[in-house]
Short mmCIF file of C-alpha atoms in Angstrom, two decimals:
data_model
loop_
_atom_site.label_atom_id
_atom_site.label_comp_id
_atom_site.label_asym_id
_atom_site.label_seq_id
_atom_site.Cartn_x
_atom_site.Cartn_y
_atom_site.Cartn_z
CA UNK O 708 -9.30 14.77 21.90
CA UNK O 709 -12.08 16.95 22.28
CA UNK O 710 -12.41 20.42 20.88
CA UNK O 711 -14.26 23.15 22.85
CA UNK O 712 -15.72 26.31 21.27
CA UNK O 713 -14.13 29.19 22.97
CA UNK O 714 -16.98 31.72 21.90
CA UNK O 715 -20.53 31.06 20.85
CA UNK O 716 -19.93 32.94 17.67
CA UNK O 717 -17.20 30.41 16.39
CA UNK O 718 -18.00 29.36 12.75
CA UNK O 719 -17.58 25.80 11.45
CA UNK O 720 -14.28 27.27 9.67
CA UNK O 721 -13.04 28.67 12.99
CA UNK O 722 -13.28 25.37 14.50
CA UNK O 723 -11.74 23.49 11.25
CA UNK O 724 -8.76 26.27 11.22
CA UNK O 725 -8.04 25.60 14.89
CA UNK O 726 -8.21 21.81 14.58
CA UNK O 727 -5.47 22.15 11.70
CA UNK O 728 -3.35 24.24 14.00
CA UNK O 729 -3.55 21.71 16.44
CA UNK O 730 -2.66 18.99 14.38
CA UNK O 731 0.49 20.72 12.95
CA UNK O 732 1.65 21.29 16.54
CA UNK O 733 1.55 17.56 17.38
CA UNK O 734 4.33 15.28 17.21
CA UNK O 735 4.24 11.90 15.69
CA UNK O 736 4.85 10.83 19.02
CA UNK O 737 1.90 12.39 20.74
CA UNK O 738 -0.42 11.19 17.88
CA UNK O 739 0.77 7.63 18.63
CA UNK O 740 0.28 8.15 22.49
CA UNK O 741 -3.31 9.29 21.72
CA UNK O 742 -4.05 6.52 19.47
CA UNK O 743 -2.89 3.97 21.95
CA UNK O 744 -5.55 5.56 24.52
CA UNK O 745 -8.14 5.17 21.92
CA UNK O 746 -7.71 2.58 19.17
CA UNK O 747 -8.23 -1.13 20.10
CA UNK O 748 -8.62 -2.47 16.31
CA UNK O 749 -6.54 -1.32 13.36
CA UNK O 750 -6.44 -2.31 10.02
CA UNK O 751 -3.29 -2.91 7.86
CA UNK O 752 -3.54 -3.26 4.15
CA UNK O 753 -0.98 -5.21 2.31
CA UNK O 754 -0.75 -4.71 -1.41
CA UNK O 755 2.31 -4.63 -3.93
CA UNK O 756 4.31 -6.68 -6.74
CA UNK O 757 2.84 -9.93 -7.95
CA UNK O 758 4.70 -12.89 -6.13
CA UNK O 759 6.68 -10.06 -4.49
CA UNK O 760 7.07 -11.44 -0.92
CA UNK O 761 3.71 -10.10 0.89
CA UNK O 762 2.58 -13.32 2.45
CA UNK O 763 6.05 -14.02 3.48
CA UNK O 764 6.41 -10.71 5.68
CA UNK O 765 2.83 -10.97 6.86
CA UNK O 766 3.33 -14.55 8.38
CA UNK O 767 6.63 -13.14 9.84
CA UNK O 768 4.65 -10.74 11.54
CA UNK O 769 2.05 -12.96 12.81
CA UNK O 770 5.11 -15.28 13.90
CA UNK O 771 3.58 -18.11 11.92
CA UNK O 772 6.16 -21.02 10.93
CA UNK O 773 4.30 -22.03 7.55
CA UNK O 774 5.11 -21.82 3.85
CA UNK O 775 3.82 -18.88 2.07
CA UNK O 776 1.40 -19.86 -0.42
CA UNK O 777 0.09 -17.75 -3.59
CA UNK O 778 -2.74 -15.24 -2.53
CA UNK O 779 -5.83 -15.92 -4.50
CA UNK O 780 -7.43 -12.40 -4.98
CA UNK O 781 -7.89 -10.96 -1.59
CA UNK O 782 -7.57 -12.55 1.80
CA UNK O 783 -8.03 -11.68 5.41
CA UNK O 784 -6.60 -12.65 8.93
CA UNK O 785 -6.12 -10.68 12.10
CA UNK O 786 -3.59 -10.52 14.82
CA UNK O 787 -3.84 -9.84 18.58
CA UNK O 788 -1.74 -8.39 21.06
CA UNK O 789 -2.26 -7.61 24.81
CA UNK O 790 -1.08 -4.29 26.03
CA UNK O 791 -0.59 -5.66 29.68
CA UNK O 792 -1.60 -8.19 32.24
CA UNK O 793 -5.58 -8.61 32.54
CA UNK O 794 -6.08 -6.06 29.84
CA UNK O 795 -8.07 -6.31 26.57
CA UNK O 796 -6.31 -7.41 23.49
CA UNK O 797 -5.81 -4.89 20.50
CA UNK O 798 -6.81 -6.34 17.29
CA UNK O 799 -5.11 -6.14 13.80
CA UNK O 800 -7.24 -6.74 10.89
CA UNK O 801 -4.97 -7.84 8.11
CA UNK O 802 -5.95 -7.71 4.44
CA UNK O 803 -3.86 -8.91 1.37
CA UNK O 804 -4.24 -8.33 -1.98
CA UNK O 805 -2.85 -10.67 -4.39
CA UNK O 806 -2.29 -10.51 -8.25
CA UNK O 807 -0.19 -7.43 -8.51
CA UNK O 808 -1.89 -4.52 -10.27
CA UNK O 809 -4.78 -6.68 -12.15
CA UNK O 810 -7.15 -7.18 -9.07
CA UNK O 811 -6.49 -3.20 -7.80
CA UNK O 812 -10.50 -2.50 -8.22
CA UNK O 813 -10.78 -4.95 -4.80
CA UNK O 814 -9.05 -2.00 -2.83
CA UNK O 815 -13.30 -0.89 -2.15
CA UNK O 816 -13.37 -4.07 0.08
CA UNK O 817 -10.92 -3.37 2.59
CA UNK O 818 -11.01 0.25 2.60
CA UNK O 819 -14.24 1.45 4.08
CA UNK O 820 -15.87 4.12 5.92
CA UNK O 821 -15.90 1.56 9.21
CA UNK O 822 -12.09 1.34 9.35
CA UNK O 823 -10.71 4.35 7.23
CA UNK O 824 -9.85 6.25 10.48
CA UNK O 825 -7.42 3.22 11.63
CA UNK O 826 -6.16 2.00 8.19
CA UNK O 827 -2.57 1.72 7.32
CA UNK O 828 -1.16 0.50 4.00
CA UNK O 829 2.00 -1.82 3.39
CA UNK O 830 3.20 -1.46 0.06
CA UNK O 831 5.51 -4.39 -0.99
CA UNK O 832 7.65 -3.82 -4.24
CA UNK O 833 9.70 -6.52 -5.83
CA UNK O 834 13.09 -5.04 -6.03
CA UNK O 835 14.46 -7.71 -8.36
CA UNK O 836 12.06 -6.46 -10.98
CA UNK O 837 12.64 -2.85 -11.43
CA UNK O 838 10.96 -2.56 -14.80
CA UNK O 839 7.40 -3.13 -12.93
CA UNK O 840 8.35 -1.27 -9.87
CA UNK O 841 7.08 2.40 -10.89
CA UNK O 842 4.15 1.12 -12.61
CA UNK O 843 3.04 -1.19 -9.68
CA UNK O 844 3.49 1.67 -7.03
CA UNK O 845 1.44 3.99 -9.25
CA UNK O 846 -1.33 1.95 -9.66
CA UNK O 847 -1.93 0.53 -6.49
CA UNK O 848 -1.15 3.69 -4.44
CA UNK O 849 -3.38 5.76 -6.89
CA UNK O 850 -6.48 2.94 -6.45
CA UNK O 851 -6.05 2.96 -2.61
CA UNK O 852 -5.77 6.91 -2.61
CA UNK O 853 -8.91 7.45 -4.59
CA UNK O 854 -10.89 4.98 -2.37
CA UNK O 855 -9.78 6.67 0.83
CA UNK O 856 -10.58 9.94 -0.61
CA UNK O 857 -14.08 8.44 -1.80
CA UNK O 858 -14.89 7.17 1.67
CA UNK O 859 -13.81 10.45 3.42
CA UNK O 860 -16.08 12.22 1.28
CA UNK O 861 -18.82 10.20 2.35
CA UNK O 862 -17.99 10.55 5.92
CA UNK O 863 -17.96 14.43 5.48
CA UNK O 864 -21.30 14.51 4.21
CA UNK O 865 -22.69 12.26 6.79
CA UNK O 866 -20.72 14.39 9.62
CA UNK O 867 -19.02 11.13 11.03
CA UNK O 868 -15.70 12.02 10.14
CA UNK O 869 -15.31 14.46 13.14
CA UNK O 870 -15.89 11.46 15.43
CA UNK O 871 -12.77 9.83 14.15
CA UNK O 872 -9.60 9.68 16.43
CA UNK O 873 -6.97 9.32 13.65
CA UNK O 874 -7.19 11.99 11.36
CA UNK O 875 -7.69 11.20 7.84
CA UNK O 876 -6.39 12.67 5.75
CA UNK O 877 -3.29 13.15 7.65
CA UNK O 878 -1.86 16.56 8.41
CA UNK O 879 1.86 16.58 8.87
CA UNK O 880 3.35 18.29 11.88
CA UNK O 881 4.71 21.74 11.06
CA UNK O 882 8.29 20.69 11.50
CA UNK O 883 8.00 17.78 8.85
CA UNK O 884 11.06 18.13 6.52
CA UNK O 885 10.03 19.82 3.20
CA UNK O 886 6.35 19.88 4.43
CA UNK O 887 5.19 22.41 1.74
CA UNK O 888 6.91 20.32 -1.07
CA UNK O 889 5.50 16.81 -0.80
CA UNK O 890 2.10 15.36 -1.15
CA UNK O 891 1.55 13.09 1.96
CA UNK O 892 -0.74 9.68 1.50
CA UNK O 893 -4.05 10.30 3.17
CA UNK O 894 -3.48 7.40 5.73
CA UNK O 895 0.01 6.08 7.21
CA UNK O 896 2.18 4.27 4.39
CA UNK O 897 5.05 1.80 4.78
CA UNK O 898 6.85 1.02 1.75
CA UNK O 899 8.71 -2.22 1.75
CA UNK O 900 11.31 -3.32 -1.04
CA UNK O 901 11.47 -6.98 -1.04
CA UNK O 902 14.15 -9.65 -2.52
CA UNK O 903 17.14 -7.32 -1.38
CA UNK O 904 19.31 -10.56 -1.59
CA UNK O 905 18.86 -10.39 -5.72
CA UNK O 906 18.89 -6.77 -5.83
CA UNK O 907 22.35 -6.50 -4.36
CA UNK O 908 23.89 -8.17 -7.19
CA UNK O 909 22.61 -5.27 -9.25
CA UNK O 910 25.16 -2.93 -10.78
CA UNK O 911 26.03 -0.46 -8.33
CA UNK O 912 24.75 2.62 -10.90
CA UNK O 913 21.22 0.79 -11.07
CA UNK O 914 21.20 0.06 -7.39
CA UNK O 915 21.86 3.91 -6.66
CA UNK O 916 18.88 4.83 -9.17
CA UNK O 917 16.45 2.40 -7.42
CA UNK O 918 17.42 3.39 -3.94
CA UNK O 919 17.27 7.27 -4.64
CA UNK O 920 13.75 6.77 -6.21
CA UNK O 921 12.51 4.91 -3.57
CA UNK O 922 13.59 7.30 -1.09
CA UNK O 923 12.22 10.33 -3.05
CA UNK O 924 8.96 8.50 -3.22
CA UNK O 925 8.59 7.64 0.30
CA UNK O 926 9.60 10.89 1.32
CA UNK O 927 7.03 12.48 -1.09
CA UNK O 928 4.21 10.36 0.40
CA UNK O 929 5.42 10.92 3.95
CA UNK O 930 5.87 7.12 4.24
CA UNK O 931 8.73 5.01 5.92
CA UNK O 932 10.79 3.09 3.39
CA UNK O 933 12.63 -0.64 4.27
CA UNK O 934 14.48 -3.16 2.51
CA UNK O 935 13.98 -6.61 3.26
CA UNK O 936 15.49 -10.11 2.44
CA UNK O 937 13.41 -13.28 3.29
CA UNK O 938 16.67 -15.03 4.13
CA UNK O 939 17.82 -12.49 6.58
CA UNK O 940 16.51 -12.41 10.03
CA UNK O 941 17.83 -8.89 10.62
CA UNK O 942 15.68 -7.52 7.76
CA UNK O 943 12.78 -9.48 8.52
CA UNK O 944 12.63 -8.43 12.20
CA UNK O 945 13.05 -4.83 11.30
CA UNK O 946 9.78 -5.16 8.92
CA UNK O 947 7.98 -6.67 11.70
CA UNK O 948 8.80 -3.92 13.74
CA UNK O 949 7.43 -1.16 11.28
CA UNK O 950 4.40 -3.42 10.87
CA UNK O 951 4.08 -3.81 14.57
CA UNK O 952 3.84 -0.10 14.72
CA UNK O 953 1.06 0.41 12.26
CA UNK O 954 -0.87 -2.66 13.57
CA UNK O 955 -0.59 -1.96 17.54
CA UNK O 956 0.85 1.26 17.82
CA UNK O 957 4.12 0.42 19.06
CA UNK O 958 7.40 2.89 19.06
CA UNK O 959 8.36 2.67 15.60
CA UNK O 960 12.32 1.80 14.62
CA UNK O 961 14.44 4.94 14.80
CA UNK O 962 17.46 3.62 13.20
CA UNK O 963 18.31 4.99 9.78
CA UNK O 964 20.33 3.49 6.92
CA UNK O 965 20.76 5.40 3.34
CA UNK O 966 23.88 2.98 1.99
CA UNK O 967 22.56 1.59 -1.47
CA UNK O 968 24.91 -1.35 -0.69
CA UNK O 969 22.84 -2.15 2.37
CA UNK O 970 19.14 -2.63 3.09
CA UNK O 971 17.73 0.64 3.37
CA UNK O 972 15.66 1.65 6.65
CA UNK O 973 14.26 5.16 6.51
CA UNK O 974 11.62 6.05 8.95
CA UNK O 975 9.04 8.48 7.84
CA UNK O 976 10.25 12.04 8.64
CA UNK O 977 13.81 11.28 8.96
CA UNK O 978 14.95 12.01 5.15
CA UNK O 979 14.75 15.13 3.35
CA UNK O 980 15.06 16.44 -0.46
CA UNK O 981 18.11 17.75 0.25
CA UNK O 982 19.52 14.57 1.42
CA UNK O 983 18.11 12.51 -1.27
CA UNK O 984 19.61 14.86 -4.02
CA UNK O 985 18.29 15.26 -7.56
CA UNK O 986 17.52 12.23 -9.78
CA UNK O 987 21.05 11.97 -11.55
CA UNK O 988 21.73 9.00 -13.76
CA UNK O 989 24.83 8.78 -15.90
CA UNK O 990 22.24 7.20 -18.65
CA UNK O 991 19.95 10.17 -18.57
CA UNK O 992 20.44 13.74 -19.47
CA UNK O 993 17.68 15.57 -17.13
CA UNK O 994 18.04 18.74 -19.37
CA UNK O 995 16.51 16.85 -22.05
CA UNK O 996 13.19 15.69 -20.09
CA UNK O 997 10.02 17.87 -19.98
CA UNK O 998 8.20 17.06 -16.75
CA UNK O 999 5.16 18.77 -15.21
CA UNK O 1000 6.44 18.30 -11.78
CA UNK O 1001 8.90 16.84 -9.39
CA UNK O 1002 7.08 13.37 -9.09
CA UNK O 1003 6.87 13.54 -13.04
CA UNK O 1004 10.76 14.31 -13.41
CA UNK O 1005 11.68 11.21 -11.21
CA UNK O 1006 9.30 8.86 -13.03
CA UNK O 1007 10.80 9.78 -16.34
CA UNK O 1008 14.49 9.43 -15.26
CA UNK O 1009 13.76 6.04 -13.57
CA UNK O 1010 11.82 4.69 -16.70
CA UNK O 1011 14.46 5.94 -18.84
CA UNK O 1012 16.95 3.54 -16.83
CA UNK O 1013 14.37 0.86 -16.49
CA UNK O 1014 12.01 1.02 -19.46
CA UNK O 1015 8.24 -0.29 -18.26
CA UNK O 1016 7.14 -3.52 -19.16
CA UNK O 1017 5.20 -3.87 -22.40
CA UNK O 1018 1.71 -3.74 -21.55
CA UNK O 1019 0.45 -5.54 -24.47
CA UNK O 1020 2.90 -8.50 -24.07
CA UNK O 1021 2.23 -8.71 -20.28
CA UNK O 1022 -0.90 -10.62 -19.73
CA UNK O 1023 -2.78 -9.18 -16.56
CA UNK O 1024 -5.23 -12.03 -15.77
CA UNK O 1025 -8.81 -10.52 -14.26
CA UNK O 1026 -9.97 -14.14 -13.56
CA UNK O 1027 -7.56 -15.75 -11.22
CA UNK O 1028 -9.13 -19.22 -12.15
CA UNK O 1029 -7.00 -18.84 -15.54
CA UNK O 1030 -3.75 -17.77 -13.75
CA UNK O 1031 -1.25 -20.60 -14.28
CA UNK O 1032 0.18 -20.18 -10.67
CA UNK O 1033 -3.06 -21.50 -9.35
CA UNK O 1034 -3.06 -24.66 -11.65
CA UNK O 1035 -4.77 -27.48 -10.04
CA UNK O 1036 -5.09 -30.56 -12.59
CA UNK O 1037 -8.03 -32.31 -11.14
CA UNK O 1038 -10.34 -29.27 -10.54
CA UNK O 1039 -9.21 -27.79 -13.66
CA UNK O 1040 -10.17 -30.85 -15.60
CA UNK O 1041 -13.72 -30.96 -13.75
CA UNK O 1042 -14.00 -27.15 -14.82
CA UNK O 1043 -13.03 -27.81 -18.62
CA UNK O 1044 -15.76 -30.29 -18.64
CA UNK O 1045 -18.31 -28.28 -17.03
CA UNK O 1046 -17.73 -25.44 -19.32
CA UNK O 1047 -17.98 -27.63 -22.41
CA UNK O 1048 -21.34 -28.86 -21.03
CA UNK O 1049 -22.54 -25.25 -20.41
CA UNK O 1050 -21.33 -24.15 -23.94
CA UNK O 1051 -23.39 -27.16 -25.22
CA UNK O 1052 -26.33 -26.23 -23.29
CA UNK O 1053 -26.30 -22.67 -24.61
CA UNK O 1054 -26.27 -23.98 -27.94
CA UNK O 1055 -29.17 -26.17 -27.40
CA UNK O 1056 -31.36 -23.39 -25.83
CA UNK O 1057 -30.70 -21.17 -28.50
CA UNK O 1058 -31.51 -23.72 -31.30
CA UNK O 1059 -34.76 -24.17 -29.13
CA UNK O 1060 -35.74 -20.68 -29.10
CA UNK O 1061 -35.10 -20.31 -32.85
CA UNK O 1062 -37.60 -23.24 -33.96
CA UNK O 1063 -39.92 -22.14 -31.48
CA UNK O 1064 -43.18 -20.98 -33.39
CA UNK O 1065 -44.78 -17.91 -31.97
CA UNK O 1066 -48.56 -17.42 -32.51
CA UNK O 1067 -48.88 -13.81 -34.31
#
């Protein structure tokens, strides 16, 4: 899309205001159609709960029939898709962050000035561990948002952001539900609740709290929300369709499911605060809570029902080499031997320096 100044006296603010009005009047379909003309490479960044099923979802999207292995720190792969016969293939750069929230600082690697204009994020939350759900969401999305904003600030200073085809940060179209009451994530976001097969055995009241909370979070951030079960072909196929839309600009699924007893499927823009309702729970009296804003209120209610894990007891390892899930007996024994040799060398060197007589 090109913007032409109508008058030579137009200021930069006039141009910016016209651009915002233009964005607000566009629909998601028009945005996708424009992106299809320009974008041939996109980046999708997977993050979420530790051992939450990110790799399984990614492999299913790539149609790879192989066993998922634990992700070590940050991993990269890619996918390609032809638009038609004898046409160049679109490329999707796929990043996956392992380690849950412990390695959130690594977001600066896949989120850069070169790809932020074609970036999307997939947040995978383990439904079987609700006590860690809010913290995981808050920490990872906070880190990602901070990096996106940092990159955008650099682009604005250099003037490069004006040449981006995708608008960053996003501006929701004027008919988006509750547009003035929500805080859309700066890039397209998909939230996936994994391990629905375990979640469906939860108490019905607790399922309702989790479902309503995730619906609110998805709507608040302008995101799509789906639940998956790696043993269910139907839910995995739907997750693949949603990821396809982010990676290759295909049509987004439009079916909606908000029944807490079934896997949720709520495309961005199809929900509303009135449909979601207030954060009601039989275990919490909202009148006793003091919240700064709606997001804080939902957090307080959710954490009353699902108290966050004790951070002192939880061991978040910054060094993946010390994580027990990556145990390799042979390699570990060699590493231990080398560590001992290093310590001995350091002690010997320390003694040498102490015994060294320096001339005055």
